[in-house]
Short mmCIF file of C-alpha atoms and ligand atoms in Angstrom, two decimals:
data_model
loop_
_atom_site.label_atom_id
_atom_site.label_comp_id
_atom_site.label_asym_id
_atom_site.label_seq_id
_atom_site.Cartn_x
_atom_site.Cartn_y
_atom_site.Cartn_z
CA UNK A 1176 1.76 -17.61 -18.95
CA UNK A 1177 2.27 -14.97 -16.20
CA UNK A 1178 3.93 -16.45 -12.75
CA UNK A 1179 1.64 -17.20 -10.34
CA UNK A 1180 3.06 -16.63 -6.53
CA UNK A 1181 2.13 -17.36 -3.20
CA UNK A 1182 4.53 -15.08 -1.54
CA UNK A 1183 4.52 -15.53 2.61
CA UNK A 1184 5.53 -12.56 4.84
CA UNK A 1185 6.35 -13.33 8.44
CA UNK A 1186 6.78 -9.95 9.33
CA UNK A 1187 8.49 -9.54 12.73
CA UNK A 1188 7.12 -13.11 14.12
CA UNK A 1189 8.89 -16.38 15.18
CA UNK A 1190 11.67 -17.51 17.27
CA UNK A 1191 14.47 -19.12 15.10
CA UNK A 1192 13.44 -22.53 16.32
CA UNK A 1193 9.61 -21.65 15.41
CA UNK A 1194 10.67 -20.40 12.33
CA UNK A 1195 12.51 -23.96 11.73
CA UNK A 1196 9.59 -26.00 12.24
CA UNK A 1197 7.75 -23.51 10.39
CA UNK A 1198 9.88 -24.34 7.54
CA UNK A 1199 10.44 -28.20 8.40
CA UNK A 1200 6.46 -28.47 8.51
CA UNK A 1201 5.29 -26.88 5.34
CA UNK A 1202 8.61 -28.69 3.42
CA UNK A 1203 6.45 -32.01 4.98
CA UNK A 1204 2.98 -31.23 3.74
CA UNK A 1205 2.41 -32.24 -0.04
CA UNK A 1206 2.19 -29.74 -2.61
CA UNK A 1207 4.44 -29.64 -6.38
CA UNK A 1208 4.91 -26.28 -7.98
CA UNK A 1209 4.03 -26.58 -11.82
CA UNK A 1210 6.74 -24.22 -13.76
CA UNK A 1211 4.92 -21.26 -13.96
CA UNK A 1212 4.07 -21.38 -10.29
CA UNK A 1213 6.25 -20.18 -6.93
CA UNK A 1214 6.53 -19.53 -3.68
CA UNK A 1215 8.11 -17.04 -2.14
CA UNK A 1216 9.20 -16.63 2.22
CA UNK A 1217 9.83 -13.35 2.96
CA UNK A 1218 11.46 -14.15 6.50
CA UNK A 1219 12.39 -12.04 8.77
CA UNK A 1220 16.64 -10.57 8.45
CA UNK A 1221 18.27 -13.34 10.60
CA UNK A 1222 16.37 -16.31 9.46
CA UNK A 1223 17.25 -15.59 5.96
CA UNK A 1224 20.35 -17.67 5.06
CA UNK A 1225 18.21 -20.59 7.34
CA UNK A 1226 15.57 -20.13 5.13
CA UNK A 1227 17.79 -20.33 2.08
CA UNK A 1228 19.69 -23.44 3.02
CA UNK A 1229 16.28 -25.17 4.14
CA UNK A 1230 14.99 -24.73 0.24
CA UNK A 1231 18.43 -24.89 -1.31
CA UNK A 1232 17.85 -26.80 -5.27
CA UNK A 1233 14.01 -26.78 -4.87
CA UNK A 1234 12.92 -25.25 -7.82
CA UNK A 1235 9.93 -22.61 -7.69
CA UNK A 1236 10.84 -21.15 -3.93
CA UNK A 1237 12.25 -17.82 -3.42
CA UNK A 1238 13.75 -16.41 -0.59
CA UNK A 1239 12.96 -12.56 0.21
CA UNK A 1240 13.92 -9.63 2.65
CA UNK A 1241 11.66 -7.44 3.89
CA UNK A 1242 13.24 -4.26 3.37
CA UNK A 1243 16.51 -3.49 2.03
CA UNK A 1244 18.60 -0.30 2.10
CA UNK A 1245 18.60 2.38 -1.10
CA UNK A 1246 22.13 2.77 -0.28
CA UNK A 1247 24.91 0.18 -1.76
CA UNK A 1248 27.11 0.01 1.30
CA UNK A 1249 28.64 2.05 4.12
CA UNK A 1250 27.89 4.25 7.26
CA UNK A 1251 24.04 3.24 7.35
CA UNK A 1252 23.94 1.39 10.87
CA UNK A 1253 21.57 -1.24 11.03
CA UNK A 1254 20.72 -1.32 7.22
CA UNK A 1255 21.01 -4.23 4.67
CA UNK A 1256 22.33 -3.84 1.69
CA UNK A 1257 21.33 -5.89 -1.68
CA UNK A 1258 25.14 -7.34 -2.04
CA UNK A 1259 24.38 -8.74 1.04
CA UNK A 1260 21.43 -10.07 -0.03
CA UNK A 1261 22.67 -11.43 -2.83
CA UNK A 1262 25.67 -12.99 -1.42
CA UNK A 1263 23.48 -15.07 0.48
CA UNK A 1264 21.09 -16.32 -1.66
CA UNK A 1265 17.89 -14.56 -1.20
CA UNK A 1266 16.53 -13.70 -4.65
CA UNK A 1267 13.24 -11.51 -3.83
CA UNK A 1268 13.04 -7.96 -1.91
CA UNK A 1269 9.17 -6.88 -0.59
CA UNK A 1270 9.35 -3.25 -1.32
CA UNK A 1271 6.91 -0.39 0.31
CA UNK A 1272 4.85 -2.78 2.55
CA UNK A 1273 2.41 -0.54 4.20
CA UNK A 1274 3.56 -0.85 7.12
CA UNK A 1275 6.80 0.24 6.24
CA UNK A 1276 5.33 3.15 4.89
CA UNK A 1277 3.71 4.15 7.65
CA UNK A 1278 5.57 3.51 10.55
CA UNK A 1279 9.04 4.54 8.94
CA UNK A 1280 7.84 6.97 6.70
CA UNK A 1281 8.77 5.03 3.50
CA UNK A 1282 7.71 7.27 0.70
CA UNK A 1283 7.05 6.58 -3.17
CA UNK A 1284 10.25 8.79 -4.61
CA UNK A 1285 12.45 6.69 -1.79
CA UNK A 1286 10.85 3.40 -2.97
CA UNK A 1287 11.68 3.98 -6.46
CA UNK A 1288 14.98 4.39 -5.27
CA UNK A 1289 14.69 1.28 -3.53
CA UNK A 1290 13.50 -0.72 -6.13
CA UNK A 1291 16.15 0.78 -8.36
CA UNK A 1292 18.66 -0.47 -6.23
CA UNK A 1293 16.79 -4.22 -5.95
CA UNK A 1294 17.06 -4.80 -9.36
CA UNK A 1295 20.37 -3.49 -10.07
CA UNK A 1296 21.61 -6.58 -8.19
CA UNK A 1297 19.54 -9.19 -9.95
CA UNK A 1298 16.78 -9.41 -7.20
CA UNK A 1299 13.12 -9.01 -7.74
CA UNK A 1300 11.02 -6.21 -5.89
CA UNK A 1301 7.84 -7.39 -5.18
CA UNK A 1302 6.54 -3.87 -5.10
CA UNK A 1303 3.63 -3.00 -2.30
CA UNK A 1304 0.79 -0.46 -3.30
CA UNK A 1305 -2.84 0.06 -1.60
CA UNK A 1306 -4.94 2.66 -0.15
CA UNK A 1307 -6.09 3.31 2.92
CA UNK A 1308 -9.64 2.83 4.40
CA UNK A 1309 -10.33 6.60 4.22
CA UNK A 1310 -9.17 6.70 0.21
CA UNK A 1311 -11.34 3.78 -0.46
CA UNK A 1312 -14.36 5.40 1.28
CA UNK A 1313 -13.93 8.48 -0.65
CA UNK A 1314 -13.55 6.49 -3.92
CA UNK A 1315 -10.62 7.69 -5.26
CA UNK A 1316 -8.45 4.66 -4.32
CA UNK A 1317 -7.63 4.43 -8.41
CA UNK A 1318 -5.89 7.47 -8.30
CA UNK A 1319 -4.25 6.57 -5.29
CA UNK A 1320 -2.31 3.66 -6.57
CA UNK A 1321 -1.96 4.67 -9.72
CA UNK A 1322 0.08 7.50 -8.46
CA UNK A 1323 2.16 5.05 -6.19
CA UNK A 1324 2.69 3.13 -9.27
CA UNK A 1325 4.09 6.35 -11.34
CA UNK A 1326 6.06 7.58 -8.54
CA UNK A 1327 8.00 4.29 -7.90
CA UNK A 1328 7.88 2.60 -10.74
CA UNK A 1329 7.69 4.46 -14.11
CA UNK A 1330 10.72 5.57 -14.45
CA UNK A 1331 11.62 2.13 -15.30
CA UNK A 1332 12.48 0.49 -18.54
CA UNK A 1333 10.07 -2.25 -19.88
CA UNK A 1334 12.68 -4.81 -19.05
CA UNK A 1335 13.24 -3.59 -15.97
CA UNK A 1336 9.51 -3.66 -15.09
CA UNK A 1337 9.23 -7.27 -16.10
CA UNK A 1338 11.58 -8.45 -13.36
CA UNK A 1339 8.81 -6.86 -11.21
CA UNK A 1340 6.27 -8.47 -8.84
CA UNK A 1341 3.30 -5.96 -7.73
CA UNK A 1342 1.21 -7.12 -4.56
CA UNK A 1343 -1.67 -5.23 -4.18
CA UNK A 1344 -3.11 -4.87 -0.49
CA UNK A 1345 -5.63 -2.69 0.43
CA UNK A 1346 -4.45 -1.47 3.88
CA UNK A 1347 -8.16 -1.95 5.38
CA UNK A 1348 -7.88 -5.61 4.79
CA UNK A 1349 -4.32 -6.21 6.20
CA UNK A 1350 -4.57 -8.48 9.22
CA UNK A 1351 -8.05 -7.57 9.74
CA UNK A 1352 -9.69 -10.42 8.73
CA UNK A 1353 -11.46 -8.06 6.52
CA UNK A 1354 -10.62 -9.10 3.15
CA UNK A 1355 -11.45 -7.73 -0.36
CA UNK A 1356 -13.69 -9.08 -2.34
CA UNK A 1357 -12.73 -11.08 -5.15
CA UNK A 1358 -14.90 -8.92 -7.42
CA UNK A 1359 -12.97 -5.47 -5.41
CA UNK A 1360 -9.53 -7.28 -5.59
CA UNK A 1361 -10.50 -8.14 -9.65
CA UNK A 1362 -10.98 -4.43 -10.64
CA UNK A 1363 -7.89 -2.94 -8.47
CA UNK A 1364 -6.02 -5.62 -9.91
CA UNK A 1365 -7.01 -5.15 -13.66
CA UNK A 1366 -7.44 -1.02 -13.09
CA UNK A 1367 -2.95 -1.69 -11.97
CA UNK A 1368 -2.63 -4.08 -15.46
CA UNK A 1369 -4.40 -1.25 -17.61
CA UNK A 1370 -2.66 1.80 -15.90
CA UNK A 1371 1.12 -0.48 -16.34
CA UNK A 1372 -0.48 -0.59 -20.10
CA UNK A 1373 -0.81 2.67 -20.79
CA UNK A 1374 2.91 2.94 -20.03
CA UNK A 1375 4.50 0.10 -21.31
CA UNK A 1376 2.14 -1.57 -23.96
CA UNK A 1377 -0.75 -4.37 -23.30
CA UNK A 1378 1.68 -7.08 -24.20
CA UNK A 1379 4.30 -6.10 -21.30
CA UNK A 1380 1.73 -5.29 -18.40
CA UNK A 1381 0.18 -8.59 -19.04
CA UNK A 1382 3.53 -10.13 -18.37
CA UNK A 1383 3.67 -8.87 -14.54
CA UNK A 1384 2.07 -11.36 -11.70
CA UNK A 1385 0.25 -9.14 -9.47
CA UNK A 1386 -0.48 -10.42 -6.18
CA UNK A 1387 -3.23 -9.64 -3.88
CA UNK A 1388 -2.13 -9.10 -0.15
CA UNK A 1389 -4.79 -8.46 3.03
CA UNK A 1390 -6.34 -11.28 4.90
CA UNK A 1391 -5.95 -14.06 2.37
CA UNK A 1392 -6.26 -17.81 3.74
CA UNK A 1393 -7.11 -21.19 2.70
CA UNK A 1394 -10.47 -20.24 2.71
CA UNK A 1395 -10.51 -17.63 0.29
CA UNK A 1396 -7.76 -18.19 -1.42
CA UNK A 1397 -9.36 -20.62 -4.42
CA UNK A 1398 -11.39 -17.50 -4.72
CA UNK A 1399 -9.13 -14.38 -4.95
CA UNK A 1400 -6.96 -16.66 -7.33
CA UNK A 1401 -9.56 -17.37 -9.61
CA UNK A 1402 -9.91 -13.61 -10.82
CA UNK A 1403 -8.49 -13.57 -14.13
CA UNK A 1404 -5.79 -10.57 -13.30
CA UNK A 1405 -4.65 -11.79 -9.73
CA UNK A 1406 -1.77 -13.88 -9.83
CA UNK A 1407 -1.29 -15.20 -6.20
CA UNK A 1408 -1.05 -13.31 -3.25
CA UNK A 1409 1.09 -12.07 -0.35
CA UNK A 1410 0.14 -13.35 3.31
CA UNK A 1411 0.87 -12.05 6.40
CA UNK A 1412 -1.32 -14.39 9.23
CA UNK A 1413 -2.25 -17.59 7.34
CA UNK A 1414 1.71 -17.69 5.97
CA UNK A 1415 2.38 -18.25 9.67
CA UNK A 1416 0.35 -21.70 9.81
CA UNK A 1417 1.70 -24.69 7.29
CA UNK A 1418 -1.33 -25.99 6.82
CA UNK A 1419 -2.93 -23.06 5.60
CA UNK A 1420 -0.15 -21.45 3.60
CA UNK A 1421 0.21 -25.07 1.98
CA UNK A 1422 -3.00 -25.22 1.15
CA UNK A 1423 -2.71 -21.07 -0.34
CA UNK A 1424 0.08 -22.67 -2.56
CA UNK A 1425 -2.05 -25.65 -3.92
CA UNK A 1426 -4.72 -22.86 -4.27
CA UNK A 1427 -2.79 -21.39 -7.02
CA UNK A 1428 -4.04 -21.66 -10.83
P1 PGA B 1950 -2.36 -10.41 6.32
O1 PGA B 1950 -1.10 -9.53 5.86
O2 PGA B 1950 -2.42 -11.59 5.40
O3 PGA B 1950 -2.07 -10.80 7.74
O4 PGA B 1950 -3.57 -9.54 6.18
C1 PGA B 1950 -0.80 -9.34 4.52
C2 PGA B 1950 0.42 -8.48 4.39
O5 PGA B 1950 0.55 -7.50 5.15
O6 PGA B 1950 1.29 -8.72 3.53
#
């Protein structure tokens, strides 16, 4: 059976002692990951050996950066490097995030790169793709991430790709409130499993957990997690509330 993640992603919120309570508060609300289930904090860069000490020996939770560097180590001032990652515990990286791509120009040859680098330490990319509002009003938001996908990711082995997460989030429904439908997340999400398929083989692609990212909450997230090709999700705004990312984890098949 495929993973299925709730991954949170704090983005560039919280004080450390928010982020504590954060931590200390969902860690105090009842949920039990079954063995195919996880989840996942992507926590902002100075909160992340916190984070990792806070969940140390629970088994199903992953620690991830946000961004890491393409570069193994040196002159690259302010960068973080996957040794350092790994030397601390995380296990995860969230690759290509939208916003990364847009505000600092993260681009699809660069991510491969990227996600190169991730797994050559052992960590797992959870790999970002989505279109914008203007490619999903023209309709060609298939060919869009599709092309992501084959720019950052094909050059990949089989094995390799299996040690990949995939989020999908439309970039019209992130922190908008506006989410996908279930029946628009289903189609992107099976449209990513058959395009991974015609690279790798059925019986791979059906192996990857793809996530759907962009406004998911308690509320919707029974919902979203029902389609039979998303695996979980990535949340930016409800992963910020215990209650509700709590509740996204016990929404998980
Ligand atoms: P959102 O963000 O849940 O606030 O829409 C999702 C994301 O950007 O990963």
């Amino acid at each position: 059976m495929r993973k299925k993640i709730a991954a949170a992603n704090w983005k560039m919120n919280l004080g450390a002692t928010e982020a504590q309570a954060l931590i200390t508060d969902i860690q105090a609300l009842p949920h039990a990951l079954k063995p195919h289930q996880e989840a996942v904090f992507a926590v902002p860069a100075p909160y992340l050996a916190m984070a990792v000490a806070a969940f140390k020996g629970k088994t199903g939770v992953g620690i991830a950066a946000q961004n890491c560097s393409d570069k193994a180590s040196g002159a690259y001032t302010g960068e973080i490097s996957v040794g350092m990652l790994t030397s601390i515990g995380v296990s995860h990286v969230v690759l290509g995030h939208s916003e990364r791509r847009e505000y600092f120009h993260e681009d699809n040859a660069w991510l491969a790169a990227k996600t190169d680098r991730v797994l050559s330490a052992g960590l797992t990319p959870i790999f970002c793709c989505g279109e914008p509002l203007s490619v999903r009003e023209a309709g060609t938001q298939n060919d869009f991430v599709a092309q992501q996908l084959k720019d950052s990711l094909f050059h990949l082995t089989a094995e390799e790709l299996l040690k990949t997460v995939i989020a999908y989030e439309p970039i019209w429904a992130i922190g908008t409130g506006k989410t996908a439908s279930s029946e628009q997340a289903q189609e992107m999400h099976a449209f990513i499993r058959q395009t991974l398929g015609q690279q790798y083989g059925a019986e791979t692609a059906d192996q990857i957990s793809i996530l759907y990212g962009g406004s998911v909450k308690a509320a919707n997230a029974v919902e979203l997690f029902s389609q039979p090709d998303v695996d979980g999700g990535l949340v930016g705004g409800a992963s910020l509330v215990a209650t509700e990312f709590v509740a996204i984890i016990n929404a998980l098949p």
